[in-house]
C-alpha positions as protocol buffer text, in pm:
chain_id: "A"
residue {
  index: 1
  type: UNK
  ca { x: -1178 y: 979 z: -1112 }
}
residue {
  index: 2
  type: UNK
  ca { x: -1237 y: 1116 z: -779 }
}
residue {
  index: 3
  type: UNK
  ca { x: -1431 y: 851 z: -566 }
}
residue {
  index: 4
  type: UNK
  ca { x: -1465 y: 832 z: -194 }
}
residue {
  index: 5
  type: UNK
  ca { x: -1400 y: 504 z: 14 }
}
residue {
  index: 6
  type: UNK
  ca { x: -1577 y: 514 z: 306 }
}
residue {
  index: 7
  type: UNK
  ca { x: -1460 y: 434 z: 614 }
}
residue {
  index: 8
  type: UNK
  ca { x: -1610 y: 114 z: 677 }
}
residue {
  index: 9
  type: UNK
  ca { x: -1457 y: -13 z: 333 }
}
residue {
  index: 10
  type: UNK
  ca { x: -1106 y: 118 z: 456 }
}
residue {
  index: 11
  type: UNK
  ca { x: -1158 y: -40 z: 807 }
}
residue {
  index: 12
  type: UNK
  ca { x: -1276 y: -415 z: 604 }
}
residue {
  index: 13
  type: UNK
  ca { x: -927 y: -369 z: 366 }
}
residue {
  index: 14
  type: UNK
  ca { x: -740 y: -328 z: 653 }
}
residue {
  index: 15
  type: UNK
  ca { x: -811 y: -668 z: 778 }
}
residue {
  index: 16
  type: UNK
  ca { x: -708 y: -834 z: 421 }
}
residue {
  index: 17
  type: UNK
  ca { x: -398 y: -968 z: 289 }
}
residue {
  index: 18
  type: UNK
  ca { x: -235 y: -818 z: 2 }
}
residue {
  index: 19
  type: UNK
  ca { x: -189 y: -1166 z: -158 }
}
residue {
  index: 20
  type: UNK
  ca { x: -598 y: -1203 z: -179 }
}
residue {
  index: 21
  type: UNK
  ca { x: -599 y: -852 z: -297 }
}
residue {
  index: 22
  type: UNK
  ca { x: -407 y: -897 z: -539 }
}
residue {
  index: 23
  type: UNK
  ca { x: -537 y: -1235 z: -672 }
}
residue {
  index: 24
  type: UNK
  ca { x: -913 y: -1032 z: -653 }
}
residue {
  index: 25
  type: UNK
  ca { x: -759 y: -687 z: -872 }
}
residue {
  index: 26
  type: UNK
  ca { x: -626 y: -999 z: -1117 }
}
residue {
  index: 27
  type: UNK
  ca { x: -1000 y: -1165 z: -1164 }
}
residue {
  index: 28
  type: UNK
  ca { x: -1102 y: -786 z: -1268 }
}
residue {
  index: 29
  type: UNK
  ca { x: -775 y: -799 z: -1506 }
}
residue {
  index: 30
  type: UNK
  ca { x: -496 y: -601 z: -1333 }
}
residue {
  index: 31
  type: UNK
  ca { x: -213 y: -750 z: -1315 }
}
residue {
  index: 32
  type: UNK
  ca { x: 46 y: -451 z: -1215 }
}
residue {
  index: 33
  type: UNK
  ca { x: -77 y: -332 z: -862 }
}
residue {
  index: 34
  type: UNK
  ca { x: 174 y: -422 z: -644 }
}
residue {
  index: 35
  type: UNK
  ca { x: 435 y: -184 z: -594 }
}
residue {
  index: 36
  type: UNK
  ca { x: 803 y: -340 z: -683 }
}
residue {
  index: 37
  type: UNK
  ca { x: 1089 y: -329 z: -380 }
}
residue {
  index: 38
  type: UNK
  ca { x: 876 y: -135 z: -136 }
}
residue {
  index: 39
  type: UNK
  ca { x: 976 y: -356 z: 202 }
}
residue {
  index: 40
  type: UNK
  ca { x: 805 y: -288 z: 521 }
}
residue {
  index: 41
  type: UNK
  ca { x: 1080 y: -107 z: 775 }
}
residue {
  index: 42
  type: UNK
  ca { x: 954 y: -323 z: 1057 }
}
residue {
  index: 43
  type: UNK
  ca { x: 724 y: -625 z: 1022 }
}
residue {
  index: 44
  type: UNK
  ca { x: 381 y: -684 z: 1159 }
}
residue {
  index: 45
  type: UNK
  ca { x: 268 y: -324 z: 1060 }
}
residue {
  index: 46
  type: UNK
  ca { x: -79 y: -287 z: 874 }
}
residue {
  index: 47
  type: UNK
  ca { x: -149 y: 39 z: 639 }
}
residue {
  index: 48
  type: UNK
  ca { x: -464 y: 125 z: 447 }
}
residue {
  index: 49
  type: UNK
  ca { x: -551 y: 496 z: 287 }
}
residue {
  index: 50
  type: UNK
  ca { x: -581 y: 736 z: -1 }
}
residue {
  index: 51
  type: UNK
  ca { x: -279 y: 783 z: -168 }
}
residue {
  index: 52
  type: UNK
  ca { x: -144 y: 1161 z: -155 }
}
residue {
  index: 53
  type: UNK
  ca { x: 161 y: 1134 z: -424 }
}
residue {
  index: 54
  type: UNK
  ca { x: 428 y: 1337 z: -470 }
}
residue {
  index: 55
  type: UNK
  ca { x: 721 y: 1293 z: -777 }
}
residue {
  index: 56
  type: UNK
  ca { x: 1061 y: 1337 z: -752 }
}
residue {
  index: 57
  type: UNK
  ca { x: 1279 y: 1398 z: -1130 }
}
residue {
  index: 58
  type: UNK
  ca { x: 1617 y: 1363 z: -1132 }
}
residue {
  index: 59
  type: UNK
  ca { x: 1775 y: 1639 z: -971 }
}
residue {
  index: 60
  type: UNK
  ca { x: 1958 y: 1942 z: -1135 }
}
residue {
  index: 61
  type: UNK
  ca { x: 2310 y: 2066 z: -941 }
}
residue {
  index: 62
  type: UNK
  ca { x: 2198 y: 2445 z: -1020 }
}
residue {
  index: 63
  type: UNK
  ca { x: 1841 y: 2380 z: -886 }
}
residue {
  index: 64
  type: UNK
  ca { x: 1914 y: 2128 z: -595 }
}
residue {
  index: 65
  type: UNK
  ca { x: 2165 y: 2224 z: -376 }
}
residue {
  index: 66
  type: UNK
  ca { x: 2144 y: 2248 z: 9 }
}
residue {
  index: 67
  type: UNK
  ca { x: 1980 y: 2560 z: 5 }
}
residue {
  index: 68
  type: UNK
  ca { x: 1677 y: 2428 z: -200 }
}
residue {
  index: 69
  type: UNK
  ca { x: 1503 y: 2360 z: 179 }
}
residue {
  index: 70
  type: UNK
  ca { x: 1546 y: 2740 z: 286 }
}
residue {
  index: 71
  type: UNK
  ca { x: 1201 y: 2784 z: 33 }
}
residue {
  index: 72
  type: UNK
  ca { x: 894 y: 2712 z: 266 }
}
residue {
  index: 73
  type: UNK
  ca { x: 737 y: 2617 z: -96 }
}
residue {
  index: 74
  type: UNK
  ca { x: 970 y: 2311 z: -124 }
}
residue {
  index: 75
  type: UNK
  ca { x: 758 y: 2073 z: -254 }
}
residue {
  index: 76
  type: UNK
  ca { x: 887 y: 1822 z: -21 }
}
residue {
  index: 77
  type: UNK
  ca { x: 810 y: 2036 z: 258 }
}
residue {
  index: 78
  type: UNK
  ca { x: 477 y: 2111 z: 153 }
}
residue {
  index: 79
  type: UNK
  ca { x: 374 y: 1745 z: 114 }
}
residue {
  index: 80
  type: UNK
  ca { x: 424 y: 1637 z: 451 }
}
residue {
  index: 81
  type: UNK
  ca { x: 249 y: 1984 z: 584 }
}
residue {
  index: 82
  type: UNK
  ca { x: -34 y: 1934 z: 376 }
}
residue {
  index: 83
  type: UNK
  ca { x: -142 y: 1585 z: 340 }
}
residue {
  index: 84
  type: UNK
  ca { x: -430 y: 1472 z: 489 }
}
residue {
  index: 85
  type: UNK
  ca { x: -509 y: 1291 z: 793 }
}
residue {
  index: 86
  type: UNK
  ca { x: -530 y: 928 z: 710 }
}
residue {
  index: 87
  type: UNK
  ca { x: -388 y: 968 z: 382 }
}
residue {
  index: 88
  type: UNK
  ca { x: -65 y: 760 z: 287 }
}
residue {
  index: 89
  type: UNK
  ca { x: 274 y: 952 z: 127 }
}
residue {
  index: 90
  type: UNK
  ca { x: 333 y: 774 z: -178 }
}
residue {
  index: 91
  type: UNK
  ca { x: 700 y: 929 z: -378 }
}
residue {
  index: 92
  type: UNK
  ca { x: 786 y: 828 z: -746 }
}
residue {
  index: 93
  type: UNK
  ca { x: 1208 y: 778 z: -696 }
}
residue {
  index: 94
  type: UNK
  ca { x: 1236 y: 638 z: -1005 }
}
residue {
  index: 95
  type: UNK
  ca { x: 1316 y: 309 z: -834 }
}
residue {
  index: 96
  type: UNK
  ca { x: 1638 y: 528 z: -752 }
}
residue {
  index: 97
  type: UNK
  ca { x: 1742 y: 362 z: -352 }
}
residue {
  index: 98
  type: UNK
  ca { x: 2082 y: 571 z: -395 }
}
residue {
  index: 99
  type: UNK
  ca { x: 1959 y: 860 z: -193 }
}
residue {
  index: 100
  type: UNK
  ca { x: 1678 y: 861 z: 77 }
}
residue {
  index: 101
  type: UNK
  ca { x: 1342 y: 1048 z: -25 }
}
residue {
  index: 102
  type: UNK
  ca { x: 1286 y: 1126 z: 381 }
}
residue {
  index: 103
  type: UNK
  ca { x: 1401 y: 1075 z: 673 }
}
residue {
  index: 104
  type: UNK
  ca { x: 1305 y: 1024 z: 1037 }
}
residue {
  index: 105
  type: UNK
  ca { x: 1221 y: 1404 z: 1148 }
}
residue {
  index: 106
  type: UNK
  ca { x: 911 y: 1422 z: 818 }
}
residue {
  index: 107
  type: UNK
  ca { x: 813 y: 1113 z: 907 }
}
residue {
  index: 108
  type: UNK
  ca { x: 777 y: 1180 z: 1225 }
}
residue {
  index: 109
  type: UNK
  ca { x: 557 y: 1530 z: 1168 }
}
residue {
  index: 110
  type: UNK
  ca { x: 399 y: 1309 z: 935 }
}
residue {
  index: 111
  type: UNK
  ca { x: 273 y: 1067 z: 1253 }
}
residue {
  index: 112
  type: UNK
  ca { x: 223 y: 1348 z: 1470 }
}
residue {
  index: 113
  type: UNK
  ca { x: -3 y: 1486 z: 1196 }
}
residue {
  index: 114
  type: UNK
  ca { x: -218 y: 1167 z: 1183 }
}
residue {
  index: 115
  type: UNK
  ca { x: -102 y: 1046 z: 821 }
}
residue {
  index: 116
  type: UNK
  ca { x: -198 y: 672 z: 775 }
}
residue {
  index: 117
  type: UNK
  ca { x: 163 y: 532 z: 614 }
}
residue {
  index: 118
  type: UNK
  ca { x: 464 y: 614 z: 395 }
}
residue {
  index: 119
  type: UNK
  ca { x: 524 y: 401 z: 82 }
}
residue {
  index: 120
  type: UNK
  ca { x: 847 y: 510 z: -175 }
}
residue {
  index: 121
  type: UNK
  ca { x: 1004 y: 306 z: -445 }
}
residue {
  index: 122
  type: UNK
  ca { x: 1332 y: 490 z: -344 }
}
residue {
  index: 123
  type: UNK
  ca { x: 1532 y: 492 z: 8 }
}
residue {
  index: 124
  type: UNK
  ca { x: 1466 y: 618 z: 345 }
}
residue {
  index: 125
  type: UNK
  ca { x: 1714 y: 755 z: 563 }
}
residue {
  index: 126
  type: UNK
  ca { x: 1715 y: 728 z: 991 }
}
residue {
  index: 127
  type: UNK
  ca { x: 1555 y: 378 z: 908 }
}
residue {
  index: 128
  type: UNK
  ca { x: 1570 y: 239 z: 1242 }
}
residue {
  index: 129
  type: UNK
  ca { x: 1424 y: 598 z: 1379 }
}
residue {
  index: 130
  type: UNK
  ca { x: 1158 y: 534 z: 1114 }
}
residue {
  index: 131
  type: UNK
  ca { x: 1094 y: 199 z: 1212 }
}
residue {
  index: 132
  type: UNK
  ca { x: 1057 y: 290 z: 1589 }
}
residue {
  index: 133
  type: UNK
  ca { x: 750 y: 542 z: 1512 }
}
residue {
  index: 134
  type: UNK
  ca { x: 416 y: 421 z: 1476 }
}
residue {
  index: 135
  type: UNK
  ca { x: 400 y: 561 z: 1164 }
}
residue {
  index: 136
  type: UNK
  ca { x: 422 y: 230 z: 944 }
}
residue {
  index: 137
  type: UNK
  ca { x: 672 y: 276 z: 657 }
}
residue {
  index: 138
  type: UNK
  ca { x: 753 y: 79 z: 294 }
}
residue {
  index: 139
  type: UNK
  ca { x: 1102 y: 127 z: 76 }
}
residue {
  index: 140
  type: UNK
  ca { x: 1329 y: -23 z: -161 }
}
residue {
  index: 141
  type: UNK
  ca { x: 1593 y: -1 z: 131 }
}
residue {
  index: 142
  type: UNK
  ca { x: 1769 y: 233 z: 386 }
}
residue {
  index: 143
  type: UNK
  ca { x: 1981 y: 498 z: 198 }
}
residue {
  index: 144
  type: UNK
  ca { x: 2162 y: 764 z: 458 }
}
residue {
  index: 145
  type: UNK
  ca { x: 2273 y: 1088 z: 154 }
}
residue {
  index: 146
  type: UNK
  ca { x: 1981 y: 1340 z: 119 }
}
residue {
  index: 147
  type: UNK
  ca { x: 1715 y: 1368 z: -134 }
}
residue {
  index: 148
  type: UNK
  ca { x: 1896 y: 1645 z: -305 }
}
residue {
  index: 149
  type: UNK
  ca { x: 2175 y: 1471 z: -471 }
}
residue {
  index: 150
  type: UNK
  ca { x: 1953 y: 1315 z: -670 }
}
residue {
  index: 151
  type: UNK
  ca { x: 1586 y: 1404 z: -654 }
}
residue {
  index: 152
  type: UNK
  ca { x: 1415 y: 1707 z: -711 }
}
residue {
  index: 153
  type: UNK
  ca { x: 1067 y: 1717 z: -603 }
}
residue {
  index: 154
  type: UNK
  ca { x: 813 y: 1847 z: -823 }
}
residue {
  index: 155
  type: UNK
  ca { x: 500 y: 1756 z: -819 }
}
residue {
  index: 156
  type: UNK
  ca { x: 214 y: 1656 z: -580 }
}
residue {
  index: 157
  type: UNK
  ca { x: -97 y: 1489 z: -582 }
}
residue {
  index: 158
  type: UNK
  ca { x: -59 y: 1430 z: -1010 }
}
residue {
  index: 159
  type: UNK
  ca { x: -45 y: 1049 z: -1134 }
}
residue {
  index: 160
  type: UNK
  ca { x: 284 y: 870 z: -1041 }
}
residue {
  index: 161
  type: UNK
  ca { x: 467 y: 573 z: -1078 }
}
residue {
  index: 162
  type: UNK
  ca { x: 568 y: 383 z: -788 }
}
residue {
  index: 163
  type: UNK
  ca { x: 770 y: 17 z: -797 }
}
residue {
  index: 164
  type: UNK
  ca { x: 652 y: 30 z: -1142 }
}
residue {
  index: 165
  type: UNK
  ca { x: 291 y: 94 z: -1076 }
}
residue {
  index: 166
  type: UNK
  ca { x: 69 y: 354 z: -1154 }
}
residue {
  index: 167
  type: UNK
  ca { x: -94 y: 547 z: -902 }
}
residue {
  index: 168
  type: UNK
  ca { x: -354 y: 821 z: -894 }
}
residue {
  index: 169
  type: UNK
  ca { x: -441 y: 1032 z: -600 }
}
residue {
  index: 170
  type: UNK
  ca { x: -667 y: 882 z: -395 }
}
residue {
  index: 171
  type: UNK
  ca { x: -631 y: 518 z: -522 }
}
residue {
  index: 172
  type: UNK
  ca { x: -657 y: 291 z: -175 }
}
residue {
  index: 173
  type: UNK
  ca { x: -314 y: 186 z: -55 }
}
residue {
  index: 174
  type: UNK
  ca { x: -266 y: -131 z: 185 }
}
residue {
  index: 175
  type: UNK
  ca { x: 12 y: -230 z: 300 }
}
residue {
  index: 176
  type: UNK
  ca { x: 131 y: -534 z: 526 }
}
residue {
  index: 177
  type: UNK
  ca { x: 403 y: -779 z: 554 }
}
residue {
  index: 178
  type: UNK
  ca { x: 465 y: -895 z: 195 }
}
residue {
  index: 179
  type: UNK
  ca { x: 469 y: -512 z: 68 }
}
residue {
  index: 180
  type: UNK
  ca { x: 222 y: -259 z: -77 }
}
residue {
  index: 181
  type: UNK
  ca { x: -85 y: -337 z: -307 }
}
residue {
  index: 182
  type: UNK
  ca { x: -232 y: 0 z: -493 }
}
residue {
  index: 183
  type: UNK
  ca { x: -639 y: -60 z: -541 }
}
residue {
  index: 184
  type: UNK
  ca { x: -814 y: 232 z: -756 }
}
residue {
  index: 185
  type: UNK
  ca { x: -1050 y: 368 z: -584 }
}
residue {
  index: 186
  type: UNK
  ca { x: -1388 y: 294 z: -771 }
}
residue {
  index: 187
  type: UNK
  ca { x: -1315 y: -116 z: -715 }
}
residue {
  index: 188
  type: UNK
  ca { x: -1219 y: -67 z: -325 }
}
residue {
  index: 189
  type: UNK
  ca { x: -1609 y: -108 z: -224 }
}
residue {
  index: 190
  type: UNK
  ca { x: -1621 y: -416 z: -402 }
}
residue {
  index: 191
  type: UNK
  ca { x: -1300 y: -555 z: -379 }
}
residue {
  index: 192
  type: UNK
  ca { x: -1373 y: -542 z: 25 }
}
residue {
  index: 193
  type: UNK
  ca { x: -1664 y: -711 z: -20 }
}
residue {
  index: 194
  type: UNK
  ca { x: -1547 y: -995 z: -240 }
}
residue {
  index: 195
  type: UNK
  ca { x: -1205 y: -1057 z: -11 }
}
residue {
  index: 196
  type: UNK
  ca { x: -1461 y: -1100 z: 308 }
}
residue {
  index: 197
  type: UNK
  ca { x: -1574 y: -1407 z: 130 }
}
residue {
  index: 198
  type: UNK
  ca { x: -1243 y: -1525 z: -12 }
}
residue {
  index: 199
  type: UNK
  ca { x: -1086 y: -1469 z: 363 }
}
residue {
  index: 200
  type: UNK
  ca { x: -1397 y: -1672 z: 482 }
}
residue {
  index: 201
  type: UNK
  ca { x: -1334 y: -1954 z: 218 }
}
residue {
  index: 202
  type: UNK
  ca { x: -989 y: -1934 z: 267 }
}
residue {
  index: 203
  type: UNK
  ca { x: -992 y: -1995 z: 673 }
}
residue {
  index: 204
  type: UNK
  ca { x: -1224 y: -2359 z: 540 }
}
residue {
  index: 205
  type: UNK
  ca { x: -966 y: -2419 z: 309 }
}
residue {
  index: 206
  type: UNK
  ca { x: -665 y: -2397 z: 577 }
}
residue {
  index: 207
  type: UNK
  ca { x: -918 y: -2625 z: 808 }
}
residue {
  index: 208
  type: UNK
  ca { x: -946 y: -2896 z: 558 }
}
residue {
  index: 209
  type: UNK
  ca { x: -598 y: -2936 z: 426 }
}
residue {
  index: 210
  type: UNK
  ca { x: -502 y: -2960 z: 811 }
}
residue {
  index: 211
  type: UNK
  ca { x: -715 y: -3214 z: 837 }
}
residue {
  index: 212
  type: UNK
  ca { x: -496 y: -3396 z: 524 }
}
residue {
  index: 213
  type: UNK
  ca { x: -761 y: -3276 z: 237 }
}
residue {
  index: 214
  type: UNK
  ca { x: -654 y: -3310 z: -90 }
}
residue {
  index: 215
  type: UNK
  ca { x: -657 y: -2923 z: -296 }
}
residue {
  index: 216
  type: UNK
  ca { x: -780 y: -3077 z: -563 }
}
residue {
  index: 217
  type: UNK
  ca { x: -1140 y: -2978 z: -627 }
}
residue {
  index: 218
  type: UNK
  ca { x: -1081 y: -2787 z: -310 }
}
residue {
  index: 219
  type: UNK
  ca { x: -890 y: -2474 z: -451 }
}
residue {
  index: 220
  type: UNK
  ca { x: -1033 y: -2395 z: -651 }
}
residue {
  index: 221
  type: UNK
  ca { x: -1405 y: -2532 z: -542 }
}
residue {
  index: 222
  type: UNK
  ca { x: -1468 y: -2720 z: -820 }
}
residue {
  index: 223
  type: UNK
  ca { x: -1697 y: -3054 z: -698 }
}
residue {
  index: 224
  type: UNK
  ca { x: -2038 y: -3066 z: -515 }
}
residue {
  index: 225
  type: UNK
  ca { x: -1876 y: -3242 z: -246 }
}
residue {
  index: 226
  type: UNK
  ca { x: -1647 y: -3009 z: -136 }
}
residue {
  index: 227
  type: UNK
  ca { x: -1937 y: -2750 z: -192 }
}
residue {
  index: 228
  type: UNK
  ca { x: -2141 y: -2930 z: 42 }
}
residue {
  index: 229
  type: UNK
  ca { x: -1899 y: -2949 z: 303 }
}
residue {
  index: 230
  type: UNK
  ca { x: -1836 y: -2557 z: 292 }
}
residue {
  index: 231
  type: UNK
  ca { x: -2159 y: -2479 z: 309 }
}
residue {
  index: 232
  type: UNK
  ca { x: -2197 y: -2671 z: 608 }
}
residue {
  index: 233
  type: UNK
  ca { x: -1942 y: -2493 z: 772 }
}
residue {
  index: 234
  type: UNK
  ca { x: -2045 y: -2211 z: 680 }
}
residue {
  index: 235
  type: UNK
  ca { x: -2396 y: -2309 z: 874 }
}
residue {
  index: 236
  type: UNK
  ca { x: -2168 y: -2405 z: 1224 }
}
residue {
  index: 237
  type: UNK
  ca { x: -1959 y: -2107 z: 1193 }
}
residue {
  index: 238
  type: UNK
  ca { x: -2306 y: -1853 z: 1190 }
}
């Protein structure tokens, strides 16, 4: 399904948690969106974009050895040259964190080439480079040998899995301190809309409890009282 997000959708996601994202995708009944092990490099980093995939198999010692870069058709190498601005790298490793599936000198091109985030289930290697670019980056873990020992890189932009979830090309990746939430792309309208409210409810919530309010019949709203009261807030805060 090829749907476009437009940018004022992407810009609203941006400003939203993963946790509420996640606890929105599970009211529509999906339960397996966040991606498994993928840890921010540095914290206090915010990602949102299309996802632009690429898969790595396990790698072959007759097909992957350190002359597999010297082809400018690498897949790999034709990933980061061809992804789009604003789009995010997302790499099926398998959940593999032996090897790295980049390092600091792609990700880099990949900043320099306006490419909104890197997310891999697998390692990264030049971690603290990584994490010094403005580039904002999730893995499973630094991992210093090359890509080649153990991945070979074969397709992009097809369906993956990534930290266990399945992701399609241009499904709406967000990132932020607790990890990486994957939101298909036909839901990402609505799912903005609906975590505007729940952010707004949320900051009432916070205000309440405080104040020493009880979260019973409070989160969940469940009693008129509590309605009442939100509503009037709601009235002060416009």
């Amino acid at each position: 399904m090829n749907t476009t997000v437009s940018r004022e959708t992407l810009a609203a996601l941006a400003t939203i948690a993963t946790s509420t994202l996640t606890t929105l995708l599970y009211k529509r009944g999906l339960r397996n969106v966040f991606v498994q092990g993928a840890r921010p490099l540095r914290t206090g980093q915010r990602m949102v974009g299309p996802a632009y995939t690429l898969r790595y198999i396990p790698a072959r010692e007759d097909l992957d050895g350190v002359d597999a870069f010297l082809d400018p058709r690498h897949p790999q190498r034709v990933a980061v040259e061809e992804i789009p601005e604003g789009a995010v790298l997302v790499m099926d490793c398998r959940g593999d964190t032996t090897v790295a599936s980049a390092g600091s000198i792609l990700a880099t091109r990949m900043q320099v080439r306006g490419v909104a985030g890197i997310v891999t289930d697998g390692g990264l290697r030049d971690a603290t480079s990584i994490a010094a670019l403005q580039i904002p980056a999730w893995c499973s873990g630094p991992s210093a040998p090359t890509n080649l020992i153990r991945h070979h890189a074969l397709d992009i932009n097809a369906p993956i899995g990534c930290g266990g979830v399945p992701i399609y090309p241009g499904d709406i990746m967000v990132g932020d301190d607790d990890g990486v939430v994957c939101i298909p792309a036909h839901l990402a309208a609505d799912i903005a809309r609906d975590a505007v409210e729940m952010n707004r409810y949320e900051e009432f919530v916070l205000e309440r409890v405080r104040n020493g309010a009880s979260v019973i019949g409070l989160y969940p709203l469940t009693t008129e009282e509590n309605r009442a009261l939100y509503e009037d807030w709601l009235r002060q805060a416009s």
